[in-house]
Each structure stands twice: as structure tokens, then as C-alpha cells.
PDB file of C-alpha atoms in Angstrom:
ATOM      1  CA  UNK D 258      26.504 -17.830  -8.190  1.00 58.00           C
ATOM      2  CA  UNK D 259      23.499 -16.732  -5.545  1.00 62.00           C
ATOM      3  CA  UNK D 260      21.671 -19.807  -4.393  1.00 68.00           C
ATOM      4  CA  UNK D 261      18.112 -19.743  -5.500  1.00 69.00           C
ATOM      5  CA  UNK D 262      17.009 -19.949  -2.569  1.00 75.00           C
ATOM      6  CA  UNK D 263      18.959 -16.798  -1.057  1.00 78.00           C
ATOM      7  CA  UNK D 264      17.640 -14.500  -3.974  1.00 80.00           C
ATOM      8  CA  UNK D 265      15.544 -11.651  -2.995  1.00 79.00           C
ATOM      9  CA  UNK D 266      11.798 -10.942  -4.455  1.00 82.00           C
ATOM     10  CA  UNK D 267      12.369  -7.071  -6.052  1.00 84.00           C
ATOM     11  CA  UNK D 268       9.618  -5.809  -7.345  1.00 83.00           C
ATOM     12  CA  UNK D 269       9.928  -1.730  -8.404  1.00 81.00           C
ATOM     13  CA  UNK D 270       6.741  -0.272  -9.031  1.00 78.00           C
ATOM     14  CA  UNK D 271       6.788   3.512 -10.849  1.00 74.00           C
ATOM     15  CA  UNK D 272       3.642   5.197 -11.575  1.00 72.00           C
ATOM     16  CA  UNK D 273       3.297   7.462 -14.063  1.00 68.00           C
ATOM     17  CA  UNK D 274       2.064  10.927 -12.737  1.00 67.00           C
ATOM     18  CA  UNK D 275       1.464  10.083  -8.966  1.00 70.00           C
ATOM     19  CA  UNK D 276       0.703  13.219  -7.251  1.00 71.00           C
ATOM     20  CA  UNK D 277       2.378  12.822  -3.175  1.00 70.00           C
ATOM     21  CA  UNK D 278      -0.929  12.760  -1.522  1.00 73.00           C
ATOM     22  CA  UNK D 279      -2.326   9.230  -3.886  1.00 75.00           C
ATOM     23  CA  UNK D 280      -0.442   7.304  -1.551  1.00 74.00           C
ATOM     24  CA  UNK D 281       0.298   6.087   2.078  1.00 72.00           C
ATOM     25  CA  UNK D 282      -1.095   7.356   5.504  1.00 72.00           C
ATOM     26  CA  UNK D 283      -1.589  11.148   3.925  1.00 74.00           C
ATOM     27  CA  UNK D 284      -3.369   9.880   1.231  1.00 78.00           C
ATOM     28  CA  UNK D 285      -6.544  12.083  -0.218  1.00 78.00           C
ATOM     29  CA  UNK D 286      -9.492   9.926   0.307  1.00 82.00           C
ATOM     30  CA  UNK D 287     -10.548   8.956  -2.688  1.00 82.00           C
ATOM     31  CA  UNK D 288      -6.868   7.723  -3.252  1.00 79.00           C
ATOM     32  CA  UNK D 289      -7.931   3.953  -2.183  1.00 82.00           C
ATOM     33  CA  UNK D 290      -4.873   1.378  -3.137  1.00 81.00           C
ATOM     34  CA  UNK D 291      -5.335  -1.480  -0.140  1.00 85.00           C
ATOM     35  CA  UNK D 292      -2.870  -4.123  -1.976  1.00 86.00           C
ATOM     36  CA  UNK D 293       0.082  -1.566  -2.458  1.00 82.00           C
ATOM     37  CA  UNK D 294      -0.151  -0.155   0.554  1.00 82.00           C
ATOM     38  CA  UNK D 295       0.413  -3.550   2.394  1.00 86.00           C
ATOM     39  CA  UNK D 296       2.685  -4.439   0.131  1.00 84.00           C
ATOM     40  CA  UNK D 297       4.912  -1.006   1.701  1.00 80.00           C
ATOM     41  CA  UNK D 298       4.204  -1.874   4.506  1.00 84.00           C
ATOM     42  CA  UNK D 299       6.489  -5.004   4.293  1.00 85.00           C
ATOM     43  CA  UNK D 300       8.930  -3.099   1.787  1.00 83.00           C
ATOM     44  CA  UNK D 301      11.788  -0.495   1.168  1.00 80.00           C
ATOM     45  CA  UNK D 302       9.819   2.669   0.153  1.00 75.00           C
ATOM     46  CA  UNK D 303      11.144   5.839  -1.713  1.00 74.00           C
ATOM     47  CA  UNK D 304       9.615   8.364   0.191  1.00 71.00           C
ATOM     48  CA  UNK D 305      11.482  11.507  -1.281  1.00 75.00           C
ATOM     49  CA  UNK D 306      11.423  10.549  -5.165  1.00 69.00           C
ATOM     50  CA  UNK D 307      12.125  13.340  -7.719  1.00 70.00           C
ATOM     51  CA  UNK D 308      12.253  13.844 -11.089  1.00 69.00           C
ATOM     52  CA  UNK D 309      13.728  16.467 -13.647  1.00 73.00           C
ATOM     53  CA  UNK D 310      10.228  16.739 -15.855  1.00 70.00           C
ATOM     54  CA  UNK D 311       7.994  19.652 -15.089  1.00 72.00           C
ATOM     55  CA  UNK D 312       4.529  18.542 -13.519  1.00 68.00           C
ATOM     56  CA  UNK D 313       2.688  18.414 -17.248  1.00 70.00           C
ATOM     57  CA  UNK D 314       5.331  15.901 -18.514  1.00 70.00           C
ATOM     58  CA  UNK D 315       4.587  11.861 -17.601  1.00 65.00           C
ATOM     59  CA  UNK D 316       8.121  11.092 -15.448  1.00 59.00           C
ATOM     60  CA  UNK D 317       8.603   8.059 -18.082  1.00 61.00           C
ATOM     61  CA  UNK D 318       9.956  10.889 -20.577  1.00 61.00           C
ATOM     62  CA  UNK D 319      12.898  11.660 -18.699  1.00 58.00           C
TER      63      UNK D 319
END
């Protein structure tokens, strides 16, 4: 049994249509997300995420 103490925090985010450019330090300018940017900044980030849909289909279908 894993000590409660000793039990990591994981919190997985998955947006639904995020183009590549909404988010981090290549972001498009109006892209402004100041909360989950800091929170990657102190997390494990997916940088190369991909999905079977085609572009038109929301990524929660698949």
C-alpha cells in the first residue's frame, strides 16, 4: 500500500482541438494561458502528441 504521503499529484489535462502553436514558448499571441503554462513548467509535458482523427474530428472521438 503507497503511503499517503509518498503519492504523487497527476493531473492529465487533454484539450479538445489544440492546434501546436496555442501553447508554450511558440505560442501565437493571442494564445494567452499564464496558469497552464506554469503549471508545465513544473511538469512532465507531451511535447510530440498525436492522434489517429483527421484535423475536422475533436481527438475525444478516437
Amino acid at each position: 500500500m503507497i503511503d499517503e504521503e509518498k503519492r504523487p499529484n497527476i493531473l492529465f489535462i487533454m484539450a479538445d482541438q489544440q492546434r501546436a502553436d496555442s501553447f508554450g514558448p511558440n505560442r501565437h499571441p493571442c494564445a494567452n494561458f499564464p496558469v497552464l503554462e506554469g503549471m508545465a513548467e513544473e511538469s512532465v509535458v507531451f511535447r510530440r502528441f498525436y492522434t489517429a482523427a483527421m484535423a475536422c474530428v475533436a481527438s475525444r472521438h478516437v
